[in-house]
PDB file of C-alpha atoms and ligand atoms in Angstrom:
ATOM      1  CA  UNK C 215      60.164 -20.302 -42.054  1.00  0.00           C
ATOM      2  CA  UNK C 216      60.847 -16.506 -40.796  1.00  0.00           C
ATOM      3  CA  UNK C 217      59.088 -13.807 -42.288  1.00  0.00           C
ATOM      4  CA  UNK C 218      62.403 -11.512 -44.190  1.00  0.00           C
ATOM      5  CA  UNK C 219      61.034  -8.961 -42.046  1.00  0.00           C
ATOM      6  CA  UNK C 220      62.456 -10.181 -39.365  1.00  0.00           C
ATOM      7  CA  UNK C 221      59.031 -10.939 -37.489  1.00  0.00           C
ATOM      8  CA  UNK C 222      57.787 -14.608 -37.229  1.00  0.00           C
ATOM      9  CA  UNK C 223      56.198 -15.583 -40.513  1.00  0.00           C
ATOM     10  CA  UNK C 224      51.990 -14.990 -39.997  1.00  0.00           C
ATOM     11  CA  UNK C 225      52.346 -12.453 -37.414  1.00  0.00           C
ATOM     12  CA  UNK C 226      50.836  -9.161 -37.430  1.00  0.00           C
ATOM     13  CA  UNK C 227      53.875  -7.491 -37.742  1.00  0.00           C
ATOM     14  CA  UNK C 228      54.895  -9.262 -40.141  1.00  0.00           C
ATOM     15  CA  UNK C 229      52.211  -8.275 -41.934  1.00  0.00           C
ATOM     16  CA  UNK C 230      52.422  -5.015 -41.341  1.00  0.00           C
ATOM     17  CA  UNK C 231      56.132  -5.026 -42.027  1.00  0.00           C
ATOM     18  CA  UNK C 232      55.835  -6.409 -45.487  1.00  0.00           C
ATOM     19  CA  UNK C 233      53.201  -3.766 -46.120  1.00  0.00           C
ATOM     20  CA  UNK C 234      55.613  -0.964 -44.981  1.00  0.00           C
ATOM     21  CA  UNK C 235      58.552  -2.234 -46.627  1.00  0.00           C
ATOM     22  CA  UNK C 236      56.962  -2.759 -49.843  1.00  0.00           C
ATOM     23  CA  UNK C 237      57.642   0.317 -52.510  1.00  0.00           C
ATOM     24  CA  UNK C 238      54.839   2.410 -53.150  1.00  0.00           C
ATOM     25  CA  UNK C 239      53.701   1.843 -56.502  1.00  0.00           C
ATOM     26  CA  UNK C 240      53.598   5.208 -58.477  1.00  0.00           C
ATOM     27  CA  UNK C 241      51.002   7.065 -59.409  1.00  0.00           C
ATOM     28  CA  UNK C 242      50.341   5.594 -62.718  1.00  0.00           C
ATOM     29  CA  UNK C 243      50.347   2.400 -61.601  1.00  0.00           C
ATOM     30  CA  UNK C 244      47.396  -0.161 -59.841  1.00  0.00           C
ATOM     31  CA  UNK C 245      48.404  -0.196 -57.081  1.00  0.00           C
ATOM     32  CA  UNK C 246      49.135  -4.377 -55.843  1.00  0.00           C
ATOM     33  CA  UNK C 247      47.157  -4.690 -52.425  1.00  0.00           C
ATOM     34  CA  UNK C 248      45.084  -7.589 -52.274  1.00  0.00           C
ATOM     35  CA  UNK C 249      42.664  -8.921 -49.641  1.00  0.00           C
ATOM     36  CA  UNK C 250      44.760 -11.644 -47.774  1.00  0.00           C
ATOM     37  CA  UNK C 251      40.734 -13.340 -47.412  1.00  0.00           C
ATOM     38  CA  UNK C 252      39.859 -13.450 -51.568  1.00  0.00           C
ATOM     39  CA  UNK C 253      42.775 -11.744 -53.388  1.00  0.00           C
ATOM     40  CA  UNK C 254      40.467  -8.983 -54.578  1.00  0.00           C
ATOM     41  CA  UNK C 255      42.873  -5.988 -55.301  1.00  0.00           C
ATOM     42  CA  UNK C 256      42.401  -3.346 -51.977  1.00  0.00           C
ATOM     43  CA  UNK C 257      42.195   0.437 -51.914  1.00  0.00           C
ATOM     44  CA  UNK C 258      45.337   1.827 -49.714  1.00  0.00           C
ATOM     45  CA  UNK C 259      42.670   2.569 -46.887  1.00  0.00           C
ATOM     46  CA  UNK C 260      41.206  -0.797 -45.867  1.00  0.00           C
ATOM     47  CA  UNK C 261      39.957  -2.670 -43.213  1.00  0.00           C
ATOM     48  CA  UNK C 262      41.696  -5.242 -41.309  1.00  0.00           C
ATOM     49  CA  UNK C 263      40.324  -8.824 -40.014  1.00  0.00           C
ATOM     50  CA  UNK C 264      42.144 -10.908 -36.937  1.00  0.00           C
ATOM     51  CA  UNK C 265      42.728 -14.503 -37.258  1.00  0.00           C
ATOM     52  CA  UNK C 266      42.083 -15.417 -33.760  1.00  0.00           C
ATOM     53  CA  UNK C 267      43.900 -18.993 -33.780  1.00  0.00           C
ATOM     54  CA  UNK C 268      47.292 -17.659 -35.152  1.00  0.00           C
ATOM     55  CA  UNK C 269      46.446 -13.897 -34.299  1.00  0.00           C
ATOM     56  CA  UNK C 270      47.663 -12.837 -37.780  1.00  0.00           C
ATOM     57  CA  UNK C 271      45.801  -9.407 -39.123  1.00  0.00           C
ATOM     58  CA  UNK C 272      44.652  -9.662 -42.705  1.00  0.00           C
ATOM     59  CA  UNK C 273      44.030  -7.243 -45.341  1.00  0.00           C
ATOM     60  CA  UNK C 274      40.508  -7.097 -46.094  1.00  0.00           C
ATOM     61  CA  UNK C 275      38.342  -6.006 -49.119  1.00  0.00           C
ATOM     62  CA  UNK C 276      34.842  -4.332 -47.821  1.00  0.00           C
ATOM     63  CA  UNK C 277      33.085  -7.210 -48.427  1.00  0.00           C
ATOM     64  CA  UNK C 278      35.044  -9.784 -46.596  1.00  0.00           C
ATOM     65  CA  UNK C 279      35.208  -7.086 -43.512  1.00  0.00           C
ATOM     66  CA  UNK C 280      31.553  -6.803 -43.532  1.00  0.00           C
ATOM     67  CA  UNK C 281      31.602 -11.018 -43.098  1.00  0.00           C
ATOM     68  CA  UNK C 282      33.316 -11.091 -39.628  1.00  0.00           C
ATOM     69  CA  UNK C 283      31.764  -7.707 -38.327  1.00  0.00           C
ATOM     70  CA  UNK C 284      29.183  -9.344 -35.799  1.00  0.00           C
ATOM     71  CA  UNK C 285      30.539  -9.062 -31.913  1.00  0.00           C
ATOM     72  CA  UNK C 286      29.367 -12.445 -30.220  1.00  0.00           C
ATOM     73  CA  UNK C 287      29.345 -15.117 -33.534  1.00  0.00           C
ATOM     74  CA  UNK C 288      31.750 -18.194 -32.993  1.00  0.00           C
ATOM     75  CA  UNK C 289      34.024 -17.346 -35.885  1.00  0.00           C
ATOM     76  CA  UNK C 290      37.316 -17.787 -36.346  1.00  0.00           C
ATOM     77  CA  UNK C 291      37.996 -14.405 -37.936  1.00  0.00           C
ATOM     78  CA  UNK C 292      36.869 -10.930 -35.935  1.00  0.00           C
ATOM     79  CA  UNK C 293      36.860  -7.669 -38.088  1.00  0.00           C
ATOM     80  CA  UNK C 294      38.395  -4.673 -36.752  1.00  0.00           C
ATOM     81  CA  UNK C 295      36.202  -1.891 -35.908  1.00  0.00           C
ATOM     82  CA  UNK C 296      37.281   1.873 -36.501  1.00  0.00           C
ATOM     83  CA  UNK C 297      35.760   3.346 -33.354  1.00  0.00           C
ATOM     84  CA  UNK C 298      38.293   5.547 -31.068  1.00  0.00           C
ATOM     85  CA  UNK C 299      36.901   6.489 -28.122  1.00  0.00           C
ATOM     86  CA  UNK C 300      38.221   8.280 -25.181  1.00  0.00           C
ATOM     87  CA  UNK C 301      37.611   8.329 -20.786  1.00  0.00           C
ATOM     88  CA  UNK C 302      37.981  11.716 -20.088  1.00  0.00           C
ATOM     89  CA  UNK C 303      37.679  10.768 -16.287  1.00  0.00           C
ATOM     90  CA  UNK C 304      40.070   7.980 -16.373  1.00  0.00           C
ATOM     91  CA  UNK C 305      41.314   7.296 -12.592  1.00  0.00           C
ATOM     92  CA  UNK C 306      45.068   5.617 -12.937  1.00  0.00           C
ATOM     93  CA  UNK C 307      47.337   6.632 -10.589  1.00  0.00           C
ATOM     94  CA  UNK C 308      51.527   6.334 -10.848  1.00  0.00           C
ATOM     95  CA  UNK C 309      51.582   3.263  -8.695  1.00  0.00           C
ATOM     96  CA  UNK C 310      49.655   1.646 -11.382  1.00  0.00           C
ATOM     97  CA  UNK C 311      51.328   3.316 -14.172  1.00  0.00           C
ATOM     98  CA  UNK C 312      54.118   1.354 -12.381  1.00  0.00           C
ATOM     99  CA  UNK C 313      52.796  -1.925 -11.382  1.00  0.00           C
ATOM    100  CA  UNK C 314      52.863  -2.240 -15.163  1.00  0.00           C
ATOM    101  CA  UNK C 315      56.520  -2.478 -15.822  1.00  0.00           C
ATOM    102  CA  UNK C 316      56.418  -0.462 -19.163  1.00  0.00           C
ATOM    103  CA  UNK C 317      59.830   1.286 -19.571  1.00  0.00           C
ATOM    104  CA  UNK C 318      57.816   4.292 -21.924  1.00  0.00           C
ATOM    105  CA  UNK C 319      55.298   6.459 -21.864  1.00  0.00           C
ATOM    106  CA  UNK C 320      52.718   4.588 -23.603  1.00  0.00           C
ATOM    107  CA  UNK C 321      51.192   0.876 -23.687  1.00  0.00           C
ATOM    108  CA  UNK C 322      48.115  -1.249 -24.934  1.00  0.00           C
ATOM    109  CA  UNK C 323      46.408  -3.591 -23.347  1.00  0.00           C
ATOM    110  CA  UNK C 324      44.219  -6.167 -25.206  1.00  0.00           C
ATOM    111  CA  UNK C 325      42.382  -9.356 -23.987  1.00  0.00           C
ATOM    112  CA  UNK C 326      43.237 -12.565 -25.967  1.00  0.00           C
ATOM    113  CA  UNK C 327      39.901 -14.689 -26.553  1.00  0.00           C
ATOM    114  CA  UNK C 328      41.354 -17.807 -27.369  1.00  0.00           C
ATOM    115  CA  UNK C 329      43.774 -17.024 -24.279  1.00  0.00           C
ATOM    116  CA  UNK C 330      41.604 -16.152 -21.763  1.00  0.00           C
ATOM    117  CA  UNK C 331      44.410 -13.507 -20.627  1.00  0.00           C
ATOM    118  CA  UNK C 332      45.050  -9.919 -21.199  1.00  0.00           C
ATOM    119  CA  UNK C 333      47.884  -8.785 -22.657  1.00  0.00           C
ATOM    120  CA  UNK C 334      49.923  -5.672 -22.475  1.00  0.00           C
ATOM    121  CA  UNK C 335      53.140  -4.333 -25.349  1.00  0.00           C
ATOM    122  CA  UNK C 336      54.857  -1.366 -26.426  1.00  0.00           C
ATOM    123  CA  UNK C 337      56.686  -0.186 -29.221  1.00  0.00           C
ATOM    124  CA  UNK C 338      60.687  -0.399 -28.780  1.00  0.00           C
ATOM    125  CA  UNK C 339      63.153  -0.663 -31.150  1.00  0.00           C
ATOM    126  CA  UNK C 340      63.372  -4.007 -31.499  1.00  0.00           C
ATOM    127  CA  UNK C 341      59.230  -3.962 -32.464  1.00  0.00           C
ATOM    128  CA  UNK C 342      56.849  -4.898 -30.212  1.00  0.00           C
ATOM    129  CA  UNK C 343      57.461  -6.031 -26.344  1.00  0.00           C
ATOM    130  CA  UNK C 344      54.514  -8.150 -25.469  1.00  0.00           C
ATOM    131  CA  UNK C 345      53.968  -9.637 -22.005  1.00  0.00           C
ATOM    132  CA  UNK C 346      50.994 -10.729 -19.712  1.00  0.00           C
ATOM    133  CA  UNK C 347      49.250  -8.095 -18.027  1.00  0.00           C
ATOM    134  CA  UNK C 348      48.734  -9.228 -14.003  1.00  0.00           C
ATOM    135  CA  UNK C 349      45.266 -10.102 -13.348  1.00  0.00           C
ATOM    136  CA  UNK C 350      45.534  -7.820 -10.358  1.00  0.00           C
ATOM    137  CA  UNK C 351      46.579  -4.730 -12.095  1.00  0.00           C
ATOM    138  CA  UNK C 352      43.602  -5.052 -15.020  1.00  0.00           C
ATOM    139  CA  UNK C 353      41.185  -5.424 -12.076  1.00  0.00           C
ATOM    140  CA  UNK C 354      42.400  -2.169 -10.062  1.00  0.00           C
ATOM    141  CA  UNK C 355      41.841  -0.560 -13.508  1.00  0.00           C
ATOM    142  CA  UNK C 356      38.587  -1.483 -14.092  1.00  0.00           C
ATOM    143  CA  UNK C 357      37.628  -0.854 -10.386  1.00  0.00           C
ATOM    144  CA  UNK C 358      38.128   2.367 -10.746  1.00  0.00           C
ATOM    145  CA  UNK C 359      37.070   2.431 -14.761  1.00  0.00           C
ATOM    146  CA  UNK C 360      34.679   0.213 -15.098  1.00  0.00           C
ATOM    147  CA  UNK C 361      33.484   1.707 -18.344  1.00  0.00           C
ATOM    148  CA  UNK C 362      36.775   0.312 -20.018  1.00  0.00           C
ATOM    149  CA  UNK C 363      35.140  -3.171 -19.740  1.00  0.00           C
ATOM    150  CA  UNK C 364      33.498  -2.391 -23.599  1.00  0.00           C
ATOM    151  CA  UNK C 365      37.026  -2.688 -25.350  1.00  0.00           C
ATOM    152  CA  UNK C 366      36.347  -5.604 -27.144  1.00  0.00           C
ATOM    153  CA  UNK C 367      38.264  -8.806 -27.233  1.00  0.00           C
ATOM    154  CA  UNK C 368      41.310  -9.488 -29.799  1.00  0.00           C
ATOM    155  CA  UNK C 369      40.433  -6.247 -32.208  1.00  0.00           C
ATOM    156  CA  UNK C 370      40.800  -3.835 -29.866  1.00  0.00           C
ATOM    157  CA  UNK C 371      43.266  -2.109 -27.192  1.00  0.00           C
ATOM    158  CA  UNK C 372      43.118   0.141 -24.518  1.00  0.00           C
ATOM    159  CA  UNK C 373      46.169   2.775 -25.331  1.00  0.00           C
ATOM    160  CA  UNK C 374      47.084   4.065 -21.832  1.00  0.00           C
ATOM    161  CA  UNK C 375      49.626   6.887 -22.190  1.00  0.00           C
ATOM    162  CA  UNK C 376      51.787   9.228 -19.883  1.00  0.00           C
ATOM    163  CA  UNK C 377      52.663  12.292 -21.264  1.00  0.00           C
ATOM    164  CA  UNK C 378      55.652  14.550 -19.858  1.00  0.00           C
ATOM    165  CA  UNK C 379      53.451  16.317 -16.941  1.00  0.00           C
ATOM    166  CA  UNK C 380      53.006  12.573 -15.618  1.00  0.00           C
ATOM    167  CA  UNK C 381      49.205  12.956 -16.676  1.00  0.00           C
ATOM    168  CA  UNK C 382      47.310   9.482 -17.463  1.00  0.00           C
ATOM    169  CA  UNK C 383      44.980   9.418 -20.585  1.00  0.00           C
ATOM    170  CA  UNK C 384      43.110   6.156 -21.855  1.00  0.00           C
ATOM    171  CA  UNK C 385      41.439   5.688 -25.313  1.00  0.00           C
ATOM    172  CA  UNK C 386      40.106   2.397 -27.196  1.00  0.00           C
ATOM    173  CA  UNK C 387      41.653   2.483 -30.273  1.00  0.00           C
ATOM    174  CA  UNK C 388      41.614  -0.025 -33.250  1.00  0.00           C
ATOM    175  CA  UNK C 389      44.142  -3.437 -32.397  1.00  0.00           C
ATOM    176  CA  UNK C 390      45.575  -2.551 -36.186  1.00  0.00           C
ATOM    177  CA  UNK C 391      46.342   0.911 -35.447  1.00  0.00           C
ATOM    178  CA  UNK C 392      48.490   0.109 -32.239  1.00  0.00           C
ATOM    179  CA  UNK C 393      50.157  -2.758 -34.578  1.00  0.00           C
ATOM    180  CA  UNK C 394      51.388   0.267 -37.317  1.00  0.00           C
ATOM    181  CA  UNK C 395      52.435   2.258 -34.598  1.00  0.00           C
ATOM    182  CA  UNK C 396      54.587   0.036 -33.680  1.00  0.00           C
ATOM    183  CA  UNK C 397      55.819  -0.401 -37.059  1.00  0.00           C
ATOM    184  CA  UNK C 398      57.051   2.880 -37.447  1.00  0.00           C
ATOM    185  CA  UNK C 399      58.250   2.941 -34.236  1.00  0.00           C
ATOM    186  CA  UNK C 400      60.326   0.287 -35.701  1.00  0.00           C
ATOM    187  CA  UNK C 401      61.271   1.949 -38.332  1.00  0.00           C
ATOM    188  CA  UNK C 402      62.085   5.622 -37.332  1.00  0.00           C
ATOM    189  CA  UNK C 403      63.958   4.673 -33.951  1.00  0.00           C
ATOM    190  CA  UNK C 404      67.567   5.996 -33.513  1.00  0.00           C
ATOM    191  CA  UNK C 405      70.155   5.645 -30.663  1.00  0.00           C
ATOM    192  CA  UNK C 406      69.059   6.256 -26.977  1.00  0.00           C
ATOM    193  CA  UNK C 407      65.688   8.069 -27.240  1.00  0.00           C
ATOM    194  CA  UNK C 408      64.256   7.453 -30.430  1.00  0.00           C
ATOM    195  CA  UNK C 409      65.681  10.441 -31.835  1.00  0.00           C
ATOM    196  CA  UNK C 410      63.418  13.372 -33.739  1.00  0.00           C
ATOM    197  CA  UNK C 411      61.782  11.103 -36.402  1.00  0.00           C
ATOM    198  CA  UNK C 412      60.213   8.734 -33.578  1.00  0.00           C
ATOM    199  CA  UNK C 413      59.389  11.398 -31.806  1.00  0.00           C
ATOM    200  CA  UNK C 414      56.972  13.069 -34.789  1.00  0.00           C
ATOM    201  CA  UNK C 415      55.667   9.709 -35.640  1.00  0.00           C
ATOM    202  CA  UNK C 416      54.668   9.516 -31.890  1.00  0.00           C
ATOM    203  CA  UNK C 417      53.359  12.909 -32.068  1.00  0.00           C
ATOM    204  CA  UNK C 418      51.484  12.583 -35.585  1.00  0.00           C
ATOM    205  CA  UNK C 419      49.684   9.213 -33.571  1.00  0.00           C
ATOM    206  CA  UNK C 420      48.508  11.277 -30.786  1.00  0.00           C
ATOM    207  CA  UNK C 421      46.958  13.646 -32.843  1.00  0.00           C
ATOM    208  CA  UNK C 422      45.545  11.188 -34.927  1.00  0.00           C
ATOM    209  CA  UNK C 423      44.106   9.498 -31.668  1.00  0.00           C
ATOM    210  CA  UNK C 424      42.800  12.849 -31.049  1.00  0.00           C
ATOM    211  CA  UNK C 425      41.328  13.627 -34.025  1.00  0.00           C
ATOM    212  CA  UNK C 426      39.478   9.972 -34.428  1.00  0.00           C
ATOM    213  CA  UNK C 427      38.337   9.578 -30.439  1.00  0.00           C
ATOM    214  CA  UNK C 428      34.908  10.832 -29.331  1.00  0.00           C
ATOM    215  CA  UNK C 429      34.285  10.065 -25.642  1.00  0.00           C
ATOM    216  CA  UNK C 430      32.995   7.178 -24.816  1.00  0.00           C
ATOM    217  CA  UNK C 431      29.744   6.391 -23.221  1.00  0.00           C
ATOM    218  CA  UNK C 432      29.164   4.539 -19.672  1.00  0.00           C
ATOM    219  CA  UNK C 433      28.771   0.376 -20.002  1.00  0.00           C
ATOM    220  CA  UNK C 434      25.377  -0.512 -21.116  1.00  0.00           C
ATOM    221  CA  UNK C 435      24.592   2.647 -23.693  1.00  0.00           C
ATOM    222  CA  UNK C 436      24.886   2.156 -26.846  1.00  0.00           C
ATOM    223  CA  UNK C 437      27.993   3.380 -28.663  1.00  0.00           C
TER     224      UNK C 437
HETATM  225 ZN1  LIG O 165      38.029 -10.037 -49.816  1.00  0.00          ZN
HETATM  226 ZN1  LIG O 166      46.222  -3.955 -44.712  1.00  0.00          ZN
END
């Protein structure tokens, strides 16, 4: 069965669609998130938890995040961490910008466990455009950035972005952040080029990319 969102039923769009679409309760009333994990009723702000067999994100109360928080453990569910960190020396030049094949100024790239492959999408109108990353072009990145090699598997992204000067940046940012970007990109997207609503929800992420990141430290310190 399809999701009415639109997005396949159990994806984490779809999730995240029927979370956006959903009218805010007002502000006399409880409001009716629930932990997708034990149906215990959710603050607004709340952590996330990835089902790595059908990669669906769940809601999660505090105490079922806290469950699925350990990095190696063979479990099937892997909670989201908050960390944002940033490579203020990040080497990417525009022939690797292009070897991508993104058609805007931003993507993530995340490594699927259960896969064994990375995986690179963007937000577009039509949601998110997911394809394989080449092998190749992951290991010229990490040649010449070998600190990116701490984003962790299935939770979180590397957010590569090209701003109007044609400058590079890289962060790590949460795998359920990049998913409610795309959301609103989703959303707020008119005509040709996205039009002045996208445009300030793209701008309100960067700054709140900004805001979160601290740099991040080289492979083997502790965060
Ligand atoms: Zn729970
Ligand atoms: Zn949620």
């Amino acid at each position: 069965m399809s999701d009415p969102t639109g997005f396949p039923a159990g994806s984490p769009l779809a999730t995240l669609r029927r979370i956006s679409t959903r009218p805010r309760p007002a502000a006399n009333e409880v409001p009716e998130e629930r932990c997708d994990m034990c149906a215990e009723p959710v603050p607004e702000e709340h952590g996330h938890v990835v089902d790595l067999n059908s990669r669906r994100l769940m809601c999660s109360c505090r105490g079922c995040y806290l469950l699925f928080t350990a990095d190696n453990a063979e479990l099937r569910f892997r909670a989201v961490p908050d960390r944002y960190l940033h490579f203020p020396g990040f080497v990417f030049t525009t022939a690797d910008w292009d070897s991508l094949q993104i058609p805007v100024g931003l993507a993530f790239c995340f490594r699927n466990s259960v896969q064994k492959e990375m995986v690179v999408f963007y937000p577009s109108p039509a949601g998110a455009t997911e394809s394989d990353l080449p092998m190749a072009a992951w290991e010229t990145m990490l040649a010449s950035n070998p600190d990116l090699a701490q984003v962790r598997d299935d939770v979180e992204a590397l957010l590569v972005h090209r701003n109007d000067d044609g400058e590079f940046s890289c962060h790590i940012v949460p795998i359920d952040a990049c998913y409610a970007l795309v959301g609103t990109m989703r959303n707020t997207w008119r005509g040709f080029d996205g039009g002045q609503e996208a445009r300030a929800a793209l701008a309100d992420f960067f700054d709140d990319v900004d805001r979160r990141s601290r740099p991040a430290k080289p492979v083997g310190d502790a965060q």
